[in-house]
Coordinates of C-alpha atoms in Angstrom, one line a residue:
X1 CA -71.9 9.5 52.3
X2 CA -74.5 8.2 50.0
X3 CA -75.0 11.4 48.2
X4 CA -71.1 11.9 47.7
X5 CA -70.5 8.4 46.5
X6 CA -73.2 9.2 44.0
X7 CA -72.0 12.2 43.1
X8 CA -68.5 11.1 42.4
X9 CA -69.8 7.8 40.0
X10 CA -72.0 10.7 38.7
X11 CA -68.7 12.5 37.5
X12 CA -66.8 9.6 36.6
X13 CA -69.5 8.9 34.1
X14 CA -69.5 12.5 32.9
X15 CA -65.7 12.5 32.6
X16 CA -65.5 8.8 31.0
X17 CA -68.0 9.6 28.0
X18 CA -66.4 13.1 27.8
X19 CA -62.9 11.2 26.6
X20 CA -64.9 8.5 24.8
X21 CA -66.7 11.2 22.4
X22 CA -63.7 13.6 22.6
X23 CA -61.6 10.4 21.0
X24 CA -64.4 9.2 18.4
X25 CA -64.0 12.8 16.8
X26 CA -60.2 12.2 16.3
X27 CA -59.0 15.2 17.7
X28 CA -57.0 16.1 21.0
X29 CA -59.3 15.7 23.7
X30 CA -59.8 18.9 25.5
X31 CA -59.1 19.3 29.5
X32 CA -61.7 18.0 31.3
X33 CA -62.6 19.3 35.0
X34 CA -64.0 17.2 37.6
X35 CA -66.5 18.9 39.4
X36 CA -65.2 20.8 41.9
X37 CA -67.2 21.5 45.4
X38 CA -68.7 24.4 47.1
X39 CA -70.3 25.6 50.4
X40 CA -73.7 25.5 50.9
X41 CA -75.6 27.7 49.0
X42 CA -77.2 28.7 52.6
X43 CA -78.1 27.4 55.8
X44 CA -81.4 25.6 54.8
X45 CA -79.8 23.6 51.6
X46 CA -77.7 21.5 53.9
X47 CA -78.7 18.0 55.4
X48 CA -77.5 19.0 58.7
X49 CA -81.2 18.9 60.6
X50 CA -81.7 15.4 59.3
X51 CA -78.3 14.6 61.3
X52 CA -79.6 15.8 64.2
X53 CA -80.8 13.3 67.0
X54 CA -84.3 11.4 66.8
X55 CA -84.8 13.0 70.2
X56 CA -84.1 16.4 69.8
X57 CA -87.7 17.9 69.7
X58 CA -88.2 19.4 66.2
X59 CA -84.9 20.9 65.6
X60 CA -84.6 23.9 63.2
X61 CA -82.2 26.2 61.6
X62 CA -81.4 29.1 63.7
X63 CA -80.9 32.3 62.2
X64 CA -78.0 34.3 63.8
X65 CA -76.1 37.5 63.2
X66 CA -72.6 36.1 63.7
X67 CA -69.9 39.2 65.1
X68 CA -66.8 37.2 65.6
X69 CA -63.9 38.5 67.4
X70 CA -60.7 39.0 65.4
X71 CA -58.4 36.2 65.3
X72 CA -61.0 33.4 65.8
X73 CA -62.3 30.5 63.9
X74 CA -65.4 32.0 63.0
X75 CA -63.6 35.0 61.5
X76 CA -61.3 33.2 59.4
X77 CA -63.9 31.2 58.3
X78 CA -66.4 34.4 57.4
X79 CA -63.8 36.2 56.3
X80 CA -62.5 33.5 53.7
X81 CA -66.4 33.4 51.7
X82 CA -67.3 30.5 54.3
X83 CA -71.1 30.1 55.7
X84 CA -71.7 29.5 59.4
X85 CA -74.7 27.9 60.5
X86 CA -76.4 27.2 64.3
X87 CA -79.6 24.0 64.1
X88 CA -81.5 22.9 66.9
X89 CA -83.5 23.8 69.7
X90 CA -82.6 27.1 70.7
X91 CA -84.9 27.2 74.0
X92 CA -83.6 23.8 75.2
X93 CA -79.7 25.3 74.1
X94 CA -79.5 21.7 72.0
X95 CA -77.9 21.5 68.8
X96 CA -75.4 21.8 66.5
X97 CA -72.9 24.6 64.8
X98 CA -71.8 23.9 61.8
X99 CA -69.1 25.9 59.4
X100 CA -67.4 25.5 56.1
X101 CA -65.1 27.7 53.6
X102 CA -62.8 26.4 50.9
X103 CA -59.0 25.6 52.5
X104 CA -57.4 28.7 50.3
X105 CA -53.5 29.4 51.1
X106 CA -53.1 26.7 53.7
X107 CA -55.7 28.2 56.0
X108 CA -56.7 24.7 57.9
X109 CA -53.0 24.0 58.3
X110 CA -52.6 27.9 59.5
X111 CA -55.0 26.8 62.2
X112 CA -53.9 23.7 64.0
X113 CA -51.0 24.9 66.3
X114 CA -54.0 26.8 68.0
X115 CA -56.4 23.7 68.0
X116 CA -53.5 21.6 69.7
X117 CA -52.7 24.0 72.4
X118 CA -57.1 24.6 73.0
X119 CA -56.6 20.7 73.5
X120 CA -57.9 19.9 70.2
X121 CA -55.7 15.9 68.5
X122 CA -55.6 14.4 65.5
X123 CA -58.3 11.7 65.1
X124 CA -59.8 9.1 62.9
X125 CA -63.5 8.3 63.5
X126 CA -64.7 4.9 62.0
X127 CA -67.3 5.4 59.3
X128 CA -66.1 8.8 58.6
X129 CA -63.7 9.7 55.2
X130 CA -61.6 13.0 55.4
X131 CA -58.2 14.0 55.0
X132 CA -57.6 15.3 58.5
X133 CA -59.4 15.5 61.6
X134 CA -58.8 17.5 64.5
X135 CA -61.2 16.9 67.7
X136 CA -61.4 18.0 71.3
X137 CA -59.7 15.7 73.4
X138 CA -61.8 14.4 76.7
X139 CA -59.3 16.1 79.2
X140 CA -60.2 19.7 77.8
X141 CA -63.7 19.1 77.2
X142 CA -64.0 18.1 80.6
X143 CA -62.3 21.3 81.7
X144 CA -64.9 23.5 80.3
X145 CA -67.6 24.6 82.3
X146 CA -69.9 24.2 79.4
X147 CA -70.6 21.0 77.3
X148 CA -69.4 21.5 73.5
X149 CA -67.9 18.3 71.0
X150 CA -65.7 20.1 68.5
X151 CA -64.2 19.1 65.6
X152 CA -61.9 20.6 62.3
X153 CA -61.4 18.5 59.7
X154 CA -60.4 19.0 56.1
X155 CA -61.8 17.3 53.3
X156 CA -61.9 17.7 49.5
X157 CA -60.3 21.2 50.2
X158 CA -62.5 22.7 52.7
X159 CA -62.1 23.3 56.0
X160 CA -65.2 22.0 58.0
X161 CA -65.9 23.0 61.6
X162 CA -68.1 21.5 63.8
X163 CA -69.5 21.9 67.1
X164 CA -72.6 19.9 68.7
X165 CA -73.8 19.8 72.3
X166 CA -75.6 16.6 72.2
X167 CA -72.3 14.6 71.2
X168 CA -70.0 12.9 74.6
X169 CA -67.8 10.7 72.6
X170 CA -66.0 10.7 69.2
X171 CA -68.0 8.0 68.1
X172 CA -71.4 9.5 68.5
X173 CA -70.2 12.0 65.6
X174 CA -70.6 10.0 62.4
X175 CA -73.9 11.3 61.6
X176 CA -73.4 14.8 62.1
X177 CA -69.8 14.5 60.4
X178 CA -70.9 12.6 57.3
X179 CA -73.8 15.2 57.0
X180 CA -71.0 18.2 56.7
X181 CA -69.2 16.5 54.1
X182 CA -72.7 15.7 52.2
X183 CA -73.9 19.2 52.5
X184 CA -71.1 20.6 50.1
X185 CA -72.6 21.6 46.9
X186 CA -71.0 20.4 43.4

């Protein structure tokens, strides 16, 4: 959150002497862009690992050949330039799975009729700043056999997926949430 809030005074900055030199030439100010946001470059330029628990032994970024099935989340995301990326402690099956693309042609909103009926609700989580949030509601987390938090959420324009086995409760997600957002690149 840090890192955003910086970036953003960062632009502000940038576009506020833009127009103050723009005007002190006396022409017509040309259009200025804010800076717009990216994807990670790749999985090892995020801050994701430093997310992870204190007591998750030496987590890492896990290198895996991703073949999702059509129709998916994963395939959408892939298939839309997004980046997919597994951290933790693969032998102890602890971590987190983490995915982001830019929200092009309504894809997020494409995607929630799904995430309702998988047993997925709108959600705010204190601490955390996004346009929308979808999460996994307790009752169908609880019908799995295996243990998974997952969450969607849309913010500045990308679609951000997340999915952590060491989170039980919405509120345990702040970290790992706020280290998404921070990983996209200006």
């Amino acid at each position: 959150m840090i890192k955003r809030n910086l970036v953003i005074k960062r632009n502000l900055l940038l576009l506020l002497t833009a127009v103050t030199l723009t005007g002190c030439a006396g022409t017509s100010p040309e259009p200025v862009s804010v800076a717009s946001f990216n994807p990670p470059i790749d999985c090892n330029s995020t801050t994701i690992l430093a997310a992870l628990p204190q007591d998750l032994p030496s987590p890492v970024y896990i290198p895996t050949e991703w073949q999702p099935a059509a129709g998916t989340d994963l395939e959408a995301i892939l298939s839309n330039n997004g980046i997919a990326c597994t951290y933790g402690v693969q032998q102890a099956e602890a971590g987190a799975f983490v995915a982001w693309t830019k929200d092009t042609a309504g894809l997020f909103q494409s995607r929630v009729a799904g995430w309702e009926r998988d047993g997925f609700v709108e959600a705010t989580i204190a601490g955390v700043d996004v346009d929308k949030l979808y999460v996994i509601s307790d009752a169908a987390m609880n019908a799995r056999e295996i243990h998974s938090w997952n969450a969607n959420m849309l913010v500045n324009g990308y679609w951000i997926q997340l999915s952590a086995s060491y989170i039980y409760e919405r509120s345990e997600a702040q970290s790992l949430i706020n280290a998404a957002i921070t990983s996209l690149q200006p």
